[in-house]
Structure formats: C-alpha cells, structure tokens
Tab-separated table of C-alpha atoms in Angstrom:
chain	number	residue	atom	x	y	z
A	46	MET	CA	-9.097	-100.624	-60.293
A	47	LYS	CA	-7.176	-98.406	-57.875
A	48	LYS	CA	-8.990	-97.131	-54.818
A	49	PRO	CA	-9.665	-93.396	-54.687
A	50	SER	CA	-7.263	-91.329	-52.627
A	51	SER	CA	-10.092	-90.442	-50.236
A	52	THR	CA	-10.602	-94.132	-49.362
A	53	ILE	CA	-6.893	-94.667	-48.712
A	54	PHE	CA	-6.792	-91.494	-46.603
A	55	ARG	CA	-9.829	-92.641	-44.587
A	56	ASN	CA	-8.305	-96.090	-44.026
A	57	CYS	CA	-5.029	-94.558	-42.858
A	58	LEU	CA	-6.851	-92.313	-40.369
A	59	THR	CA	-8.945	-95.246	-39.111
A	60	ILE	CA	-5.794	-97.295	-38.563
A	61	ILE	CA	-4.212	-94.418	-36.624
A	62	LEU	CA	-7.302	-94.278	-34.380
A	63	GLY	CA	-7.268	-98.059	-33.890
A	64	SER	CA	-3.529	-97.987	-33.138
A	65	PHE	CA	-4.086	-95.284	-30.517
A	66	VAL	CA	-6.857	-97.256	-28.748
A	67	TYR	CA	-4.713	-100.404	-28.893
A	68	SER	CA	-1.719	-98.620	-27.379
A	69	VAL	CA	-3.836	-97.121	-24.601
A	70	ALA	CA	-4.974	-100.636	-23.686
A	71	VAL	CA	-1.348	-101.792	-23.495
A	72	ASN	CA	0.221	-98.744	-21.783
A	73	ASP	CA	-2.578	-97.874	-19.364
A	74	LEU	CA	-4.258	-101.193	-18.582
A	75	LEU	CA	-2.058	-104.206	-19.330
A	76	LEU	CA	1.494	-103.179	-18.421
A	77	PRO	CA	0.691	-101.248	-15.187
A	78	HIS	CA	-1.223	-104.274	-13.857
A	79	GLN	CA	1.253	-106.879	-15.176
A	80	ILE	CA	-1.363	-108.526	-17.381
A	81	GLY	CA	-0.014	-110.353	-20.400
A	82	GLU	CA	-1.216	-110.489	-23.985
A	83	GLY	CA	-1.072	-112.859	-26.893
A	84	GLY	CA	1.021	-112.870	-30.029
A	85	VAL	CA	3.738	-110.278	-30.511
A	86	THR	CA	2.174	-107.932	-27.960
A	87	GLY	CA	2.389	-110.730	-25.399
A	88	LEU	CA	6.056	-111.229	-26.227
A	89	THR	CA	6.684	-107.478	-25.870
A	90	ALA	CA	4.999	-107.579	-22.452
A	91	ILE	CA	7.147	-110.546	-21.386
A	92	GLY	CA	10.254	-108.743	-22.635
A	93	TYR	CA	9.212	-105.673	-20.647
A	94	TYR	CA	8.515	-107.600	-17.424
A	95	ALA	CA	11.565	-109.890	-17.566
A	96	LEU	CA	14.234	-107.859	-19.380
A	97	HIS	CA	12.876	-104.277	-19.243
A	98	ILE	CA	13.000	-103.998	-23.045
A	99	GLN	CA	10.867	-101.149	-24.358
A	100	PRO	CA	7.683	-102.562	-26.004
A	101	ALA	CA	8.058	-100.262	-29.039
A	102	ILE	CA	11.428	-101.821	-29.926
A	103	THR	CA	10.214	-105.418	-29.578
A	104	ASN	CA	7.082	-104.553	-31.526
A	105	ILE	CA	9.016	-103.271	-34.540
A	106	VAL	CA	11.619	-106.070	-34.630
A	107	LEU	CA	9.235	-109.030	-34.267
A	108	ASN	CA	6.532	-107.609	-36.535
A	109	THR	CA	9.066	-106.895	-39.276
A	110	ILE	CA	9.949	-110.590	-39.330
A	111	ILE	CA	6.279	-111.668	-39.433
A	112	LEU	CA	5.424	-109.116	-42.143
A	113	LEU	CA	8.152	-110.609	-44.328
A	114	ILE	CA	6.464	-114.005	-43.907
A	115	GLY	CA	3.004	-112.606	-44.682
A	116	PHE	CA	4.321	-110.721	-47.721
A	117	LYS	CA	3.991	-113.828	-49.907
A	118	LEU	CA	0.637	-115.000	-48.520
A	119	LEU	CA	-1.403	-111.785	-48.222
A	120	ASP	CA	-2.192	-109.092	-50.752
A	121	LYS	CA	0.079	-106.067	-50.922
A	122	LYS	CA	-2.721	-103.744	-49.781
A	123	THR	CA	-3.002	-105.565	-46.441
A	124	ILE	CA	0.777	-105.550	-46.024
A	125	PHE	CA	0.944	-101.793	-46.721
A	126	TYR	CA	-1.755	-100.982	-44.157
A	127	SER	CA	-0.177	-103.392	-41.652
A	128	ILE	CA	3.194	-101.638	-41.930
A	129	TRP	CA	1.390	-98.314	-41.437
A	130	CYS	CA	-0.306	-99.768	-38.339
A	131	VAL	CA	2.917	-101.153	-36.822
A	132	ILE	CA	4.600	-97.758	-37.234
A	133	TRP	CA	1.807	-95.939	-35.383
A	134	ILE	CA	1.446	-98.554	-32.628
A	135	SER	CA	5.192	-98.323	-32.001
A	136	PHE	CA	4.889	-94.533	-31.887
A	137	PHE	CA	1.965	-94.539	-29.449
A	138	LEU	CA	3.618	-97.179	-27.237
A	139	LYS	CA	6.415	-94.685	-26.560
A	140	MET	CA	3.936	-92.111	-25.269
A	141	PRO	CA	3.390	-91.712	-21.515
A	142	SER	CA	0.309	-93.053	-19.768
A	143	ILE	CA	-2.922	-91.180	-20.545
A	144	LEU	CA	-5.545	-92.700	-18.224
A	145	HIS	CA	-3.319	-92.965	-15.103
A	146	TYR	CA	-5.596	-95.756	-13.911
A	147	HIS	CA	-4.441	-98.228	-11.286
A	148	THR	CA	-6.431	-100.598	-9.109
A	149	GLN	CA	-5.882	-103.685	-6.994
A	150	GLN	CA	-8.935	-105.268	-8.666
A	151	THR	CA	-6.978	-106.535	-11.661
A	152	LEU	CA	-10.049	-108.166	-13.233
A	153	ILE	CA	-11.393	-104.700	-14.083
A	154	PRO	CA	-8.433	-103.583	-16.252
A	155	ALA	CA	-8.390	-107.035	-17.895
A	156	ILE	CA	-12.030	-106.654	-18.954
A	157	ILE	CA	-11.633	-103.033	-20.075
A	158	ALA	CA	-8.433	-103.869	-21.959
A	159	GLY	CA	-10.225	-106.723	-23.740
A	160	VAL	CA	-12.975	-104.348	-24.879
A	161	PHE	CA	-10.437	-101.735	-25.998
A	162	MET	CA	-8.395	-104.365	-27.851
A	163	GLY	CA	-11.471	-105.738	-29.631
A	164	ILE	CA	-12.585	-102.278	-30.749
A	165	ALA	CA	-9.065	-101.317	-31.817
A	166	LEU	CA	-8.627	-104.478	-33.864
A	167	GLY	CA	-12.083	-104.028	-35.373
A	168	LEU	CA	-11.167	-100.521	-36.542
A	169	ILE	CA	-7.857	-101.720	-37.976
A	170	TYR	CA	-9.431	-104.682	-39.783
A	171	ARG	CA	-12.205	-102.414	-41.032
A	172	ALA	CA	-9.504	-100.335	-42.732
A	173	ASN	CA	-7.984	-103.456	-44.382
A	174	GLY	CA	-5.014	-103.536	-42.001
A	175	THR	CA	-3.651	-105.764	-39.263
A	176	ILE	CA	-1.378	-105.198	-36.263
A	177	ALA	CA	0.904	-107.834	-37.779
A	178	GLY	CA	1.977	-110.498	-35.287
A	179	SER	CA	-0.741	-113.075	-34.689
A	180	THR	CA	-3.214	-111.026	-36.737
A	181	ILE	CA	-1.198	-111.840	-39.860
A	182	ILE	CA	-1.598	-115.528	-39.046
A	183	ALA	CA	-5.300	-114.947	-38.229
A	184	SER	CA	-5.792	-113.188	-41.592
A	185	ILE	CA	-4.211	-116.139	-43.382
A	186	LEU	CA	-6.476	-118.593	-41.502
A	187	ASN	CA	-9.500	-116.440	-42.323
A	188	LYS	CA	-8.582	-116.093	-45.996
A	189	TYR	CA	-7.712	-119.730	-46.670
A	190	PHE	CA	-9.779	-121.642	-44.086
A	191	GLY	CA	-12.734	-119.324	-43.373
A	192	ILE	CA	-12.134	-119.208	-39.596
A	193	GLN	CA	-13.588	-116.084	-37.973
A	194	THR	CA	-10.848	-113.526	-37.393
A	195	GLY	CA	-11.473	-113.141	-33.655
A	196	THR	CA	-11.506	-116.911	-33.116
A	197	ALA	CA	-8.312	-117.425	-35.134
A	198	MET	CA	-6.581	-114.663	-33.179
A	199	LEU	CA	-7.631	-116.200	-29.863
A	200	LEU	CA	-6.118	-119.560	-30.827
A	201	CYS	CA	-2.838	-117.933	-31.910
A	202	ASP	CA	-2.632	-115.674	-28.869
A	203	LEU	CA	-3.176	-118.499	-26.392
A	204	VAL	CA	0.046	-120.111	-27.658
A	205	VAL	CA	1.927	-117.143	-26.135
A	206	ALA	CA	-0.418	-116.301	-23.258
A	207	LEU	CA	-0.455	-119.693	-21.528
A	208	PRO	CA	3.348	-120.080	-21.170
A	209	SER	CA	3.562	-116.460	-19.965
A	210	GLY	CA	2.306	-117.687	-16.602
A	211	LEU	CA	5.864	-118.781	-15.840
A	212	ILE	CA	6.856	-115.086	-15.719
A	213	ILE	CA	3.744	-113.145	-14.679
A	214	GLY	CA	2.242	-115.834	-12.456
A	215	THR	CA	-0.752	-118.128	-12.761
A	216	GLU	CA	-3.330	-115.558	-11.612
A	217	ARG	CA	-2.299	-112.946	-14.163
A	218	MET	CA	-2.046	-115.616	-16.817
A	219	PHE	CA	-5.731	-116.409	-16.217
A	220	LEU	CA	-6.491	-112.678	-16.392
A	221	THR	CA	-4.661	-112.617	-19.728
A	222	VAL	CA	-6.842	-115.447	-21.048
A	223	ILE	CA	-9.961	-113.550	-19.917
A	224	GLU	CA	-8.740	-110.401	-21.652
A	225	LEU	CA	-7.984	-112.314	-24.867
A	226	TYR	CA	-11.399	-113.996	-24.845
A	227	ILE	CA	-13.215	-110.683	-24.374
A	228	SER	CA	-11.108	-109.127	-27.123
A	229	ALA	CA	-12.003	-111.971	-29.528
A	230	VAL	CA	-15.729	-111.717	-28.709
A	231	VAL	CA	-15.773	-107.924	-29.144
A	232	LEU	CA	-13.842	-108.223	-32.424
A	233	ASN	CA	-16.288	-110.807	-33.808
A	234	ILE	CA	-19.233	-108.626	-32.751
A	235	PHE	CA	-17.604	-105.570	-34.341
A	236	ASN	CA	-16.979	-107.451	-37.592
A	237	ASN	CA	-20.524	-108.835	-37.643
A	238	MET	CA	-21.982	-105.362	-37.150
A	239	PHE	CA	-19.828	-103.395	-39.568
A	240	GLY	CA	-17.875	-105.708	-41.831
A	241	ALA	CA	-19.762	-108.992	-42.154
A	242	LYS	CA	-20.762	-110.300	-45.558
A	243	TYR	CA	-23.922	-112.292	-46.229
A	244	SER	CA	-24.917	-114.532	-49.088
A	245	LEU	CA	-28.468	-114.442	-50.424
A	246	LYS	CA	-29.941	-117.282	-52.465
A	247	ILE	CA	-33.252	-116.386	-54.049
A	248	ILE	CA	-35.535	-118.776	-55.949
A	249	THR	CA	-38.441	-117.161	-57.801
A	250	PRO	CA	-40.283	-117.598	-61.114
A	251	ASN	CA	-39.771	-113.873	-61.758
A	252	VAL	CA	-36.037	-114.284	-62.298
A	253	GLU	CA	-35.488	-111.593	-64.929
A	254	GLN	CA	-37.540	-108.910	-63.151
A	255	MET	CA	-36.025	-109.777	-59.762
A	256	SER	CA	-32.451	-109.812	-61.068
A	257	ALA	CA	-32.824	-106.484	-62.862
A	258	ALA	CA	-34.325	-104.818	-59.766
A	259	LEU	CA	-31.660	-106.203	-57.406
A	260	SER	CA	-28.830	-105.285	-59.768
A	261	ASP	CA	-30.173	-101.751	-60.050
A	262	GLN	CA	-30.506	-101.462	-56.271
A	263	LEU	CA	-27.005	-102.821	-55.511
A	264	LYS	CA	-25.295	-101.193	-58.517
A	265	GLN	CA	-23.492	-104.441	-59.231
A	266	GLY	CA	-23.779	-107.635	-61.229
A	267	ILE	CA	-25.888	-110.582	-60.085
A	268	THR	CA	-24.674	-114.175	-60.177
A	269	MET	CA	-27.073	-116.743	-61.641
A	270	VAL	CA	-26.837	-120.396	-60.627
A	271	HIS	CA	-28.685	-122.956	-62.734
A	272	THR	CA	-30.739	-125.324	-60.566
A	273	HIS	CA	-32.898	-128.371	-61.177
A	274	GLY	CA	-35.825	-129.283	-58.960
A	275	TYR	CA	-35.791	-132.991	-58.060
A	276	TYR	CA	-39.534	-133.297	-57.395
A	277	SER	CA	-40.918	-130.977	-60.077
A	278	GLY	CA	-38.179	-131.631	-62.626
A	279	GLU	CA	-38.245	-127.924	-63.416
A	280	LYS	CA	-35.071	-126.093	-64.406
A	281	ARG	CA	-34.741	-122.588	-63.030
A	282	ALA	CA	-32.038	-120.019	-62.340
A	283	MET	CA	-31.260	-119.199	-58.701
A	284	ILE	CA	-30.099	-115.681	-57.856
A	285	TYR	CA	-26.917	-115.580	-55.752
A	286	ILE	CA	-25.681	-112.350	-54.131
A	287	ILE	CA	-22.899	-111.386	-51.711
A	288	CYS	CA	-23.763	-108.217	-49.798
A	289	THR	CA	-23.536	-106.439	-46.450
A	290	LYS	CA	-25.995	-106.594	-43.551
A	291	LYS	CA	-27.243	-103.112	-44.431
A	292	GLN	CA	-27.883	-104.164	-48.025
A	293	VAL	CA	-29.796	-107.244	-46.842
A	294	ALA	CA	-32.213	-104.961	-44.980
A	295	GLN	CA	-32.623	-102.830	-48.116
A	296	LEU	CA	-33.263	-105.785	-50.425
A	297	PHE	CA	-35.981	-107.541	-48.445
A	298	PRO	CA	-38.797	-105.011	-49.143
A	299	LEU	CA	-37.854	-105.037	-52.831
A	300	ILE	CA	-37.929	-108.852	-53.013
A	301	GLU	CA	-41.307	-109.027	-51.259
A	302	GLN	CA	-42.713	-106.380	-53.575
A	303	ILE	CA	-41.790	-108.360	-56.701
A	304	ASP	CA	-42.568	-111.843	-55.355
A	305	PRO	CA	-43.969	-112.257	-51.807
A	306	ASP	CA	-43.605	-116.044	-52.152
A	307	ALA	CA	-39.941	-116.016	-53.201
A	308	MET	CA	-37.745	-118.487	-51.327
A	309	ILE	CA	-34.819	-116.686	-49.644
A	310	VAL	CA	-31.860	-118.297	-47.897
A	311	ILE	CA	-29.459	-116.044	-45.950
A	312	GLU	CA	-26.084	-117.192	-44.655
A	313	GLN	CA	-23.237	-115.290	-43.058
A	314	VAL	CA	-19.989	-115.546	-45.008
A	315	HIS	CA	-16.815	-115.709	-42.895
A	316	SER	CA	-14.383	-115.121	-45.751
A	317	VAL	CA	-14.679	-113.566	-49.217
A	318	ALA	CA	-11.847	-113.559	-51.727
A	319	GLY	CA	-11.791	-112.159	-55.247
A	320	HIS	CA	-14.821	-110.627	-56.933
A	321	GLU	CA	-18.360	-111.835	-57.382
A	322	LEU	CA	-19.050	-113.373	-60.760
A	323	ASN	CA	-21.067	-110.845	-62.728
A	324	MET	CA	-22.911	-113.271	-64.984
A	325	LEU	CA	-25.862	-110.940	-65.422
A	326	LYS	CA	-25.084	-107.256	-66.055
C-alpha cells in the first residue's frame, strides 16, 4: 500500500529540518574549531582542512558512490529519502555561518555539535531517511544484525575519526571521538523516545476476549503463538504484539481490566522488518 501524500510531504519536511540542524553543526561548530567527524562527513572535513575542498562537493561525490552500494541492500523508500537528504545537506553546507560562535574552549563546541548531530540524525531516521555515508552502513547493520543505529554509526565513524588525528592533531581527534559518542547516545535516546518498537508477550486464560480488545484498540491484527506449559501440560495461545512505547502505555490499563493476573513480558526490539503476522483478524 502506498503511503499518503501527506506522510511523504511530512517526511520530506522533517528531513529538511534535520539536514539544516546537521549542517549548522558542521558549519558553525565543527569546521571553525577544526574538529573532525566520522564517515563521509569526517572525510569532507579532512578534505577541507588538508586540501581546501568545499564540503558540499565532497559530500555529493562520496555519498553518490555509497548510495549506489546501498541501492541493492536497502528498500527504495530509504534510498529516495536519503538522496533527498544528501541534496539538502549539500545545499545547507554552502550557506554561510549562522551562529558565528567561536571559543578557545573546544570541548564546548564538540559537546554541542554532538547533541545537534544526534538530534539531526534522529529527525532524519524518524522520516525514514539517512544522511548516506556511514548511516547507510549503520542501517544495513541495524536491518540485518539488529545493532542499535547509534551504536552501529559510532563503530563506522571511528574508522574515519581515529586516523584523522594525523591531520587535525591528537587533541582534536579526541574531541572528535567525544562528539561522536555524544551524537550516538543522543541518537539512541531519540530513537528510544520516538521511534522504538516493543514486543509484548501476553499469557492469559481469556485469550479470545483479550485478543479482540487489543486488536480493536490497536486497529491491527494480533499474532497468536501456540505454547505448551511444561509443568501443567496445558496448551494455550500466547498473544504476541509489536507496538510503540505510547501504545504500550495505552494497552496496560486494558490488559489489567480484562485479566489483572495476566503474565506480560515486554522487550525492546532493535530492528523490525516486514509486517506483523496477522493470524487473528
């Protein structure tokens, strides 16, 4: 089923906002204080420091190559939004400085840039996009191996950030690592707050009533898993649901109302692919 035009429009606007915040972090905090970055952005910074190549040019060239690699491994929706994101980041990188902030205490811009980067990436991921570069690799690791996006990005970015010390110096290399770590933490927090998925396993004797109520509340199908109790020998269906954190809060009062003694297991899901099996309509 195709997404409504309003959803696509909202995602495109969200990506533009995330691209703007990301570019502000690069133009106003990283480059003026000679702090590096990871992934493609780190390579653009190195190119800027060593060869005076405009970051917008490096960003487009390198990300085009990586997008061609990700084209076969990621869905076309993600690729489309990623191309949209790369275009806007390249556009905003050509804009002049906005904050005009400069300080000798380089730890401060490293921390602020990390927060900005984490929020920017959270917005872009929330809209089903990536900034290409290492985020394409992080998306692949998340999709196929279940590694949290922020953690996967940190691992990929360190591959570029650590050798950058040969150009920007050891001190600024350490500042880069600090910035990357803060960015990864903020991104994971952002995803946990707004985009995390949770799995609910519910065991109750009131299976039919519980399933019907939950399905009506969520407006979706409910997956039933057949279980067998080792001690009691009793066969019973277990209710299995994938939902958001907000939906978890909505379901708990309903579950307690139907069966206060129901056994509930909640786990955070790091990666969800495909659609939930709608075994009970």
